[in-house]
Short mmCIF file of C-alpha atoms and ligand atoms in Angstrom, two decimals:
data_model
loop_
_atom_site.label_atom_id
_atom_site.label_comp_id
_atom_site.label_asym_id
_atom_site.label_seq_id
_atom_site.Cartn_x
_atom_site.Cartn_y
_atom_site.Cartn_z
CA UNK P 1 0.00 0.00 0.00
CA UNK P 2 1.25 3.84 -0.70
CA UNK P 3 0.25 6.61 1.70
CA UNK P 4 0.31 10.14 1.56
CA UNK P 5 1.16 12.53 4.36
CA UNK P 6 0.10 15.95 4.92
CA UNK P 7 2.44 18.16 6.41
CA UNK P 8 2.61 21.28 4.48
CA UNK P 9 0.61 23.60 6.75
CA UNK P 10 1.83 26.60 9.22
CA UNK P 11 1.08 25.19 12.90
CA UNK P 12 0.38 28.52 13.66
CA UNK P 13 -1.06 27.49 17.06
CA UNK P 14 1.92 25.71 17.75
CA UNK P 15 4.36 29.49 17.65
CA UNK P 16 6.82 30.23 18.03
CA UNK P 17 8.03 26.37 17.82
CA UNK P 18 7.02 26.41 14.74
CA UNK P 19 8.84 29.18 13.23
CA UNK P 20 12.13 27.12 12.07
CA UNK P 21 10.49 23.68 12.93
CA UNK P 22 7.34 22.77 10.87
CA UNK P 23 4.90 20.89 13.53
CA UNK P 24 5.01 17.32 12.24
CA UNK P 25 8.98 17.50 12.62
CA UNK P 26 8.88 19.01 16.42
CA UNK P 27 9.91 15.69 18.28
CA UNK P 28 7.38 14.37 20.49
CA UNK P 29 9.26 12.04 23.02
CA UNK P 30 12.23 12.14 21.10
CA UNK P 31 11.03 11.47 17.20
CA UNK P 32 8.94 13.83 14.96
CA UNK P 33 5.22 12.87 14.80
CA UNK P 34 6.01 12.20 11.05
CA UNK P 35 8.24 9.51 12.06
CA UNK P 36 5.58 7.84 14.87
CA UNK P 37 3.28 8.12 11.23
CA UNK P 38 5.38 6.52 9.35
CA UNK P 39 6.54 3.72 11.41
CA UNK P 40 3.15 3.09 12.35
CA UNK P 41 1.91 2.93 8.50
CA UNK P 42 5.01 0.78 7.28
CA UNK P 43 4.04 -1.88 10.17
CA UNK P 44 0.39 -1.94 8.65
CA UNK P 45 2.31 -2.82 5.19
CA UNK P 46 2.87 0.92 3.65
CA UNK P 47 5.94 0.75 1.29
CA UNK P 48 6.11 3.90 -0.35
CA UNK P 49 5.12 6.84 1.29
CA UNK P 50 5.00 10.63 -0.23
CA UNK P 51 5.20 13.67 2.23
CA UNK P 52 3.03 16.71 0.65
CA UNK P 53 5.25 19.63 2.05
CA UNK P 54 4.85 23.44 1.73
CA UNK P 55 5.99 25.25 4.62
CA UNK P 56 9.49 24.94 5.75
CA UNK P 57 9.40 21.65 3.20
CA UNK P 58 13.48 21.69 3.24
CA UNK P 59 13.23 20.35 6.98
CA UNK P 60 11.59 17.47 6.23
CA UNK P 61 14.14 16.07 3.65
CA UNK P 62 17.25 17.30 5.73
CA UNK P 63 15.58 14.77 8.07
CA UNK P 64 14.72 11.94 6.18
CA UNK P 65 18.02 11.64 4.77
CA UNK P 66 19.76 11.04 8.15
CA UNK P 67 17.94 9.68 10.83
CA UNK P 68 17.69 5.61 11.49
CA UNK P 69 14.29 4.93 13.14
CA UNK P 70 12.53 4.16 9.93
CA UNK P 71 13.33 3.09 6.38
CA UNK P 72 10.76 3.48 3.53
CA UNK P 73 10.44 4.88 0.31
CA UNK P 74 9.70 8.45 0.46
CA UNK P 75 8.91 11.15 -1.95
CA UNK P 76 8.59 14.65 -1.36
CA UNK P 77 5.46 16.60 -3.31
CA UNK P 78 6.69 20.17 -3.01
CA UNK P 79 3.73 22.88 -3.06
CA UNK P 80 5.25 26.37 -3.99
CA UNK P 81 1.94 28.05 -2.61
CA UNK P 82 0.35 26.05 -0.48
CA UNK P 83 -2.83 24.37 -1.87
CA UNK P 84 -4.64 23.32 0.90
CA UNK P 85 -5.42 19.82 2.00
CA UNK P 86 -7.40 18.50 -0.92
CA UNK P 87 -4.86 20.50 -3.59
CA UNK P 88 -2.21 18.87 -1.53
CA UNK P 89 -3.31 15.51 -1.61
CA UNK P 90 -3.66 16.11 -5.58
CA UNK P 91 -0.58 16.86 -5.84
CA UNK P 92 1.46 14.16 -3.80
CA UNK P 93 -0.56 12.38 -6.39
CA UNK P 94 1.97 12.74 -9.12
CA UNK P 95 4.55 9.92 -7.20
CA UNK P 96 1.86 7.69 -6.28
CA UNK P 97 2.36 4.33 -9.25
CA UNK P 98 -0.94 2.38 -7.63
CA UNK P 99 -4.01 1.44 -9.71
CA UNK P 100 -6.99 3.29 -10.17
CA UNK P 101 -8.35 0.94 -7.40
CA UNK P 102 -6.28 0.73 -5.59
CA UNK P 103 -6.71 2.04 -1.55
CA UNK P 104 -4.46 5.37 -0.64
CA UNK P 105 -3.73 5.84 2.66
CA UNK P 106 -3.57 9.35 4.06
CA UNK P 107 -2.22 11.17 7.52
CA UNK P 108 -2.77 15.01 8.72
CA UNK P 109 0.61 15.61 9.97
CA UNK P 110 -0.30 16.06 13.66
CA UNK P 111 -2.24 12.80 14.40
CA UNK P 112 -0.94 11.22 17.16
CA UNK P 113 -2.83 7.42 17.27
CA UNK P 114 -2.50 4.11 17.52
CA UNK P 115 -5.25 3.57 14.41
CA UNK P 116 -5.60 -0.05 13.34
CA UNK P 117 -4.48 0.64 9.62
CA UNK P 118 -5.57 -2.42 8.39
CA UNK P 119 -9.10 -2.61 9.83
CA UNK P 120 -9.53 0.49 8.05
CA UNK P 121 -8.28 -0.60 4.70
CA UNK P 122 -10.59 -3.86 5.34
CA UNK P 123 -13.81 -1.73 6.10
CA UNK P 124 -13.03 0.39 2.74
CA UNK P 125 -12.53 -2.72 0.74
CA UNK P 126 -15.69 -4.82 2.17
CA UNK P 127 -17.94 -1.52 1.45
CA UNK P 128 -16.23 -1.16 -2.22
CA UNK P 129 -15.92 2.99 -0.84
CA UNK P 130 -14.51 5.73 -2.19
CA UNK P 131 -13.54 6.89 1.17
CA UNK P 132 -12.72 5.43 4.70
CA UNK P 133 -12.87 7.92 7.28
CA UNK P 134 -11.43 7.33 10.28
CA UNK P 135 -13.55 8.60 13.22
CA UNK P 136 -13.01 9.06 16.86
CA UNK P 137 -15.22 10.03 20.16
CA UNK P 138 -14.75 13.13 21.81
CA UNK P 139 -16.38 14.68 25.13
CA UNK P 140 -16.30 17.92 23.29
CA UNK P 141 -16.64 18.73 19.86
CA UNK P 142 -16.95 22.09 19.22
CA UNK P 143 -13.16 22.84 17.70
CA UNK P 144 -13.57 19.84 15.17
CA UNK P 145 -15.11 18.83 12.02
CA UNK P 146 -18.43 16.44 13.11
CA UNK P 147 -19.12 13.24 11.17
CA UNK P 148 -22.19 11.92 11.72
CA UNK P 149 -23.21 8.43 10.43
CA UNK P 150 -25.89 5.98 9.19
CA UNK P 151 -25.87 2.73 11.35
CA UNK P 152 -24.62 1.25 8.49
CA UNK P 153 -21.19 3.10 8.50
CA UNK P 154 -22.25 5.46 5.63
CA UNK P 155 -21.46 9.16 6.08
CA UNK P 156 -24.57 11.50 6.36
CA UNK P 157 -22.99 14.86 6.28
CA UNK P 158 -20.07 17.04 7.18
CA UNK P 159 -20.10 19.65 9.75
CA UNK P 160 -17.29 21.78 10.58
CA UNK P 161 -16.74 23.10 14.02
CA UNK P 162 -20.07 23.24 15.07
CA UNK P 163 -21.34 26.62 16.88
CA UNK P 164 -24.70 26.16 17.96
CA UNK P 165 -26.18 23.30 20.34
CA UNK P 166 -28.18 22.03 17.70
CA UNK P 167 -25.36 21.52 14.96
CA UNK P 168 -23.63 19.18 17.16
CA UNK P 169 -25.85 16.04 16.16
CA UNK P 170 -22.93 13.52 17.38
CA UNK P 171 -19.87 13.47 19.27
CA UNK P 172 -18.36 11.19 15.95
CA UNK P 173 -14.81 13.41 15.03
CA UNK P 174 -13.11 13.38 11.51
CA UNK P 175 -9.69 11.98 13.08
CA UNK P 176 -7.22 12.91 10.09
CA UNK P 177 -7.00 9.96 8.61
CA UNK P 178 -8.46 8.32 5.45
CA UNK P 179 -8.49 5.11 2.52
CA UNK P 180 -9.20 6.90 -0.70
CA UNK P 181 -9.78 5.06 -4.01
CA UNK P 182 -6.92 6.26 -5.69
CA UNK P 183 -9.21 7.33 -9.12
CA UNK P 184 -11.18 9.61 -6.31
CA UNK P 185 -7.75 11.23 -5.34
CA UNK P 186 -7.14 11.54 -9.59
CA UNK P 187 -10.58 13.42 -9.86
CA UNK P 188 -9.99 16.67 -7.41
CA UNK P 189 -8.82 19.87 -9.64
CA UNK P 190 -5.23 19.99 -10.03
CA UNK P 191 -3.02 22.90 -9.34
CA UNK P 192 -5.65 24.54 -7.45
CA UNK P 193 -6.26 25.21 -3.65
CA UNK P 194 -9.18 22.75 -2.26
CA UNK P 195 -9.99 21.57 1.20
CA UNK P 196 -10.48 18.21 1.76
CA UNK P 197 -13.00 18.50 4.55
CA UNK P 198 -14.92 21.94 3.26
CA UNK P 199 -14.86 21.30 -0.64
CA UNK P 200 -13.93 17.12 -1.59
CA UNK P 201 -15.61 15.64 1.43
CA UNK P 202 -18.83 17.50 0.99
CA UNK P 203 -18.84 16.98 -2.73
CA UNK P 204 -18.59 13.50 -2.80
CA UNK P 205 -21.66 12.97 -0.55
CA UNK P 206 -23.64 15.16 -3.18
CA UNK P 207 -22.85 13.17 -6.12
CA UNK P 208 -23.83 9.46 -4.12
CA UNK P 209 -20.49 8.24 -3.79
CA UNK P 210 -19.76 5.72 -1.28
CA UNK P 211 -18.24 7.60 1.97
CA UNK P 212 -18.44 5.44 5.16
CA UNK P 213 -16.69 6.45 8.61
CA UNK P 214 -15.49 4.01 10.71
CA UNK P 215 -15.14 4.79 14.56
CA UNK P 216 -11.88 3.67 16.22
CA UNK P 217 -11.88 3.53 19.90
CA UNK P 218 -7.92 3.99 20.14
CA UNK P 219 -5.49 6.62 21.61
CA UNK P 220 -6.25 9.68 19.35
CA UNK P 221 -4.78 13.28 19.55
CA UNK P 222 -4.49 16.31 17.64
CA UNK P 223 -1.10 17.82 18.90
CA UNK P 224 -2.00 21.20 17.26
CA UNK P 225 -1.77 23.25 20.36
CA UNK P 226 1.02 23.46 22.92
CA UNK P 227 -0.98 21.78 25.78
CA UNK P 228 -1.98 18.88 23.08
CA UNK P 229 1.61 18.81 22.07
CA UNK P 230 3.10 18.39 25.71
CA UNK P 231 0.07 15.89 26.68
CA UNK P 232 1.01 13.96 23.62
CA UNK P 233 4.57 13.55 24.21
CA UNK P 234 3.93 12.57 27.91
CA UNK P 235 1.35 9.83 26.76
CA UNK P 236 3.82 8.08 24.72
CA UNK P 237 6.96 8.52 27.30
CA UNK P 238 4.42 6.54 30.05
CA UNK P 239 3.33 4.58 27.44
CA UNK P 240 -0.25 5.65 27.23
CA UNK P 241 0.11 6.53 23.66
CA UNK P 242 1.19 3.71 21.50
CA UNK P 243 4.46 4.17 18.56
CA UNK P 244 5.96 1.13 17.07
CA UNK P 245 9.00 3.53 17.66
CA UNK P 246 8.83 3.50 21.68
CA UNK P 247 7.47 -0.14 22.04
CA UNK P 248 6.00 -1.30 25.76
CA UNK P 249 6.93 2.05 27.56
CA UNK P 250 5.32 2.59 30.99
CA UNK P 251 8.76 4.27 32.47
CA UNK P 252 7.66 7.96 34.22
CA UNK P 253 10.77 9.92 32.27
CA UNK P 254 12.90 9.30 28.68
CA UNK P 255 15.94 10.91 29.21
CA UNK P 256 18.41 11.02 27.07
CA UNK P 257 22.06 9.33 28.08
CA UNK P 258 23.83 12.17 27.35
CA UNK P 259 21.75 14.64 29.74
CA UNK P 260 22.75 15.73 33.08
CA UNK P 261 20.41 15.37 36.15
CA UNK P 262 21.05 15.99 39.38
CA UNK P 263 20.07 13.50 42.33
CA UNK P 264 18.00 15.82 43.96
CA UNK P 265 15.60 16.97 40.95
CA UNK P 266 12.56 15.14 40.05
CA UNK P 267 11.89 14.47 36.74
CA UNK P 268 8.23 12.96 36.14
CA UNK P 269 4.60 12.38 34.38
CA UNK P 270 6.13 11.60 31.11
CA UNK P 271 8.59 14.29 30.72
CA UNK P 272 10.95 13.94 27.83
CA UNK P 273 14.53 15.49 28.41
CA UNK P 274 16.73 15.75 25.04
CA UNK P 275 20.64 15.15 24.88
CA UNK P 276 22.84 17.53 26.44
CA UNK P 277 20.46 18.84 29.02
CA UNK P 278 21.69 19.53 32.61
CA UNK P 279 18.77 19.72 35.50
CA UNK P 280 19.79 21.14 38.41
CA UNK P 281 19.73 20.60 42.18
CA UNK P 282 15.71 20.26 43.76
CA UNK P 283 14.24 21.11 40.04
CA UNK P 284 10.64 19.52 39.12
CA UNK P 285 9.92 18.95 35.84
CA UNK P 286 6.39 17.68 35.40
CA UNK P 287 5.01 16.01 32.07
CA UNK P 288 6.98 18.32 29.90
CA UNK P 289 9.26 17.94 27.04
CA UNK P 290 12.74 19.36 27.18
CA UNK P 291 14.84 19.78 23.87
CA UNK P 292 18.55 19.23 23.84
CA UNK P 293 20.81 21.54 25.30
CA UNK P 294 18.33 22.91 27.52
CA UNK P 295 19.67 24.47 31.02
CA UNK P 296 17.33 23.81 33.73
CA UNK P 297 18.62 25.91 36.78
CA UNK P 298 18.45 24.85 40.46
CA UNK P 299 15.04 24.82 41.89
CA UNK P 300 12.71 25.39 38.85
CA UNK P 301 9.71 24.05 38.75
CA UNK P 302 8.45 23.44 35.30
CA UNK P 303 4.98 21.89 34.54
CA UNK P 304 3.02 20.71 31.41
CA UNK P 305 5.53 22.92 29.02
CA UNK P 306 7.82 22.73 26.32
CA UNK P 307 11.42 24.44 26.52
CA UNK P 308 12.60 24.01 23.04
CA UNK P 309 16.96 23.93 22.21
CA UNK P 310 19.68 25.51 23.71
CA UNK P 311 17.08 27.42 26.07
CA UNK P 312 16.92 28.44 29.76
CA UNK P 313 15.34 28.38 32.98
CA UNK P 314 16.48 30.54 35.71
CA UNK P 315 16.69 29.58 39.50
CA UNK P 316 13.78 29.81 41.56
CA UNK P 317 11.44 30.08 38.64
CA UNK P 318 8.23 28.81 37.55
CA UNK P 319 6.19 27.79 34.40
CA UNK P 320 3.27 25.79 33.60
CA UNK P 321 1.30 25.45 30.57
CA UNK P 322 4.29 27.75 28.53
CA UNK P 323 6.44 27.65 25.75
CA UNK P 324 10.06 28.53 25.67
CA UNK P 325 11.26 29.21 22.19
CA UNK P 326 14.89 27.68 21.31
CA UNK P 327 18.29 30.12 22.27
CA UNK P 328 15.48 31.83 24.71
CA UNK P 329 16.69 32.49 28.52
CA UNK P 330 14.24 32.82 31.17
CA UNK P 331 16.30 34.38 34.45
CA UNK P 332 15.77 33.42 37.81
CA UNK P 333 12.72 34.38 40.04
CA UNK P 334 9.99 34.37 36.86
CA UNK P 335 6.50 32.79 36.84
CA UNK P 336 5.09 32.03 33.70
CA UNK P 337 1.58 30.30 33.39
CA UNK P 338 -0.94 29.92 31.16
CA UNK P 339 -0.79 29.72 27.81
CA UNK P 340 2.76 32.10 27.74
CA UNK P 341 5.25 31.95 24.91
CA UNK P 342 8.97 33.31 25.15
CA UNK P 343 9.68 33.79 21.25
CA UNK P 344 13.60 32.81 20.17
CA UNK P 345 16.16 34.41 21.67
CA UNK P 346 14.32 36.04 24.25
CA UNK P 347 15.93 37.36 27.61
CA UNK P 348 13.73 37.92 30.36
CA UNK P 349 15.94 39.44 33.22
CA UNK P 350 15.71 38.21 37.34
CA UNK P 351 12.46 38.33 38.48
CA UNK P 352 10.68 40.60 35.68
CA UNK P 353 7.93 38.57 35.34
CA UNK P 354 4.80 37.16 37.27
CA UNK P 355 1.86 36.17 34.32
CA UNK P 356 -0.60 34.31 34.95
CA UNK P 357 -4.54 34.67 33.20
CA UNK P 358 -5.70 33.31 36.55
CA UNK P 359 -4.80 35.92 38.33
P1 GTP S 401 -2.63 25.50 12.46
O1 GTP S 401 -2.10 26.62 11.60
O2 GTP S 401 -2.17 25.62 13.87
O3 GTP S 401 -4.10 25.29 12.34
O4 GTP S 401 -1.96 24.12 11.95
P2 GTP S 401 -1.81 23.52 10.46
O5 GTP S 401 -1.16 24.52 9.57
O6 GTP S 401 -1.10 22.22 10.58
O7 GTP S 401 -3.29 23.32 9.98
P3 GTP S 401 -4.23 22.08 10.24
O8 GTP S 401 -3.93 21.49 11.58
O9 GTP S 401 -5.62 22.48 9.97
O10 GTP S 401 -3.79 21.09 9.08
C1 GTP S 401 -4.10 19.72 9.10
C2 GTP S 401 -2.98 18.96 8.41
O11 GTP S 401 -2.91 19.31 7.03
C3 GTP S 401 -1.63 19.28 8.99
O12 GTP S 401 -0.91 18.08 9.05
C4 GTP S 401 -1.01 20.26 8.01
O13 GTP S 401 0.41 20.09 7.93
C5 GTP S 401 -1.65 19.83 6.69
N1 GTP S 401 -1.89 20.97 5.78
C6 GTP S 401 -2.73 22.02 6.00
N2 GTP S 401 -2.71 22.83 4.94
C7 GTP S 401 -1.85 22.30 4.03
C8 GTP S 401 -1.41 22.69 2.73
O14 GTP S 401 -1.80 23.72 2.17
N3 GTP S 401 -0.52 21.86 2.11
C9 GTP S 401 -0.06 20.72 2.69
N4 GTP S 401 0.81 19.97 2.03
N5 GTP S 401 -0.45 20.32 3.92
C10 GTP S 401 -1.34 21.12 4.56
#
């Protein structure tokens, strides 16, 4: 089977991380989601896989050339302008050498799941669809695109992010993840922006074809936002969240051999800590994910964040729910909560700064 992979889009609610780093390449417990993706596919039988890159699309090769963890074929469908996700998915279309019938498999770049590939395929194939959607469950569904279905699997409509009460008809999420018939994939305009979810999706239920969803009770998350992000990585660390890559995990911490961390610091809840990182004397670091070369100084407390490369946290200081931009050094005596980002290269002096929206 061939797959495609979307991961041409901004992250904008992942800045600044994602200003040099495009978000499916931002590790998440030590490997890029794209990699968890891709691993994942190859053990459901992928073999060739092409990544449909826009932004920051040079990071993604750089990458693939040198790392270890997996080994496929992959092509690279460069969008100059980026075309959205159905012009995207028309595009990677060019390297794809399947049959018209064949099944396509295709990712959104910031899926974290443990999706059983090949239950999906086999749905598709026993309903001779067009599409497979993957679907998942969530308490709230307000920020997603609704899916509701027949009770025979097929797809009834497409709702995105739902604003009133009584537009949210089901709690049934469009996951990220599909089976197209390749010919469907062949028939969406070329060369042109389209969205798969607002333009292709809705289109094919108008002209009859054969969409069914198919609801998988698995690990799913969207790590689109920095909390998601930081939850993600600490569900796979514990191993909550399955990867081929990080098989039968259930440790508290990954920490790399090369980091430094003194006796007295506790280092917990599924934190990741990166290479060359030195924790200090009576730190806490809680479900967080440290990048290499990160200086943790004695006594911080940091809590559900990300402190991206070469950054810093000063003595005595606090932060939960933040992001610390790579090369960015947060002095001693700070408290940062909430939702803060320190862009790259920031300085924020000795005690300059106590946010927090709760307050
Ligand atoms: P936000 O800006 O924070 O919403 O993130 P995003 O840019 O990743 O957008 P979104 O999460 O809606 O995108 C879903 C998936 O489609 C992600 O994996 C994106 O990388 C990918 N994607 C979105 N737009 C494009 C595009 O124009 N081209 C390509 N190749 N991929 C896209």
């Amino acid at each position: 089977m061939q797959a495609i992979l979307l991961v041409g889009g901004q992250g904008t609610r992942l800045r600044p991380l994602t200003i040099a780093t495009p978000k499916p390449m931002l590790p998440v417990a030590g490997f890029p989601c794209t990699s968890h993706q891709i691993a994942l596919a190859q053990r459901a039988g992928v073999d060739r896989i092409i990544l449909g890159t826009s932004y920051r699309a040079e990071v993604f090769e750089e990458y693939f050339n040198n790392q270890s963890e997996v080994s496929v074929d992959i092509h690279y469908a460069v969008e100059t302008e980026p075309l959205g996700t159905g012009g995207a998915i028309r595009n990677a279309a060019q390297y794809l050498t399947c049959g018209p019938d064949e099944p396509v498999l295709i990712f959104n770049g910031d899926v974290l799941t443990g999706l059983d590939i090949e239950a999906l395929v086999s749905k598709w194939r026993e309903a001779n669809a067009d599409v497979a959607l993957y679907l998942t469950r969530v308490e709230d569904p307000r920020a997603y695109g609704l899916v509701p279905t027949d009770d025979q699997g097929r797809v009834l409509a497409f709702k995105e992010k739902p604003t009133t009460p009584e537009e949210i008809v089901t709690d049934q999420i469009n996951a990220g993840c599909y089976v197209f018939k390749r010919s469907v994939i062949d028939r969406i305009p070329e060369g042109q922006v389209v969205s798969v979810e607002r333009e292709t999706f809705p289109q094919l239920l108008e002209s009859n074809a054969t969409v069914i969803g198919v609801v998988d009770e698995g690990y799913w998350l969207d790590l689109g936002t920095p909390l998601a992000f930081a939850k993600g990585s600490a569900d796979l660390v514990r191993g909550i969240a399955p990867s081929p890559l990080l098989e039968n995990r259930t440790g508290e911490a990954v920490i790399h051999e090369t980091a430094k961390v003194h006796e007295s610091a506790t280092v917990v809840g599924g934190t990741y800590v990166g290479a060359n990182v030195v924790i200090a004397e009576n730190a806490v670091v809680e479900s967080s994910v440290i990048y290499d070369g990160v200086f943790i100084a004695a006594d911080a407390r940091v809590t559900r964040s990300i402190v991206s490369s070469d950054a810093s946290v000063g003595a005595h200081s606090s932060i939960t729910d933040t992001v610390i931009a790579e090369n960015a050094s947060l002095g001693a005596h700070n408290e940062l909560n909430s939702g803060a980002r320190v862009f790259p290269g920031a300085e924020i002096p000795d005690s300059a700064v106590r946010f927090s929206s709760d307050r």
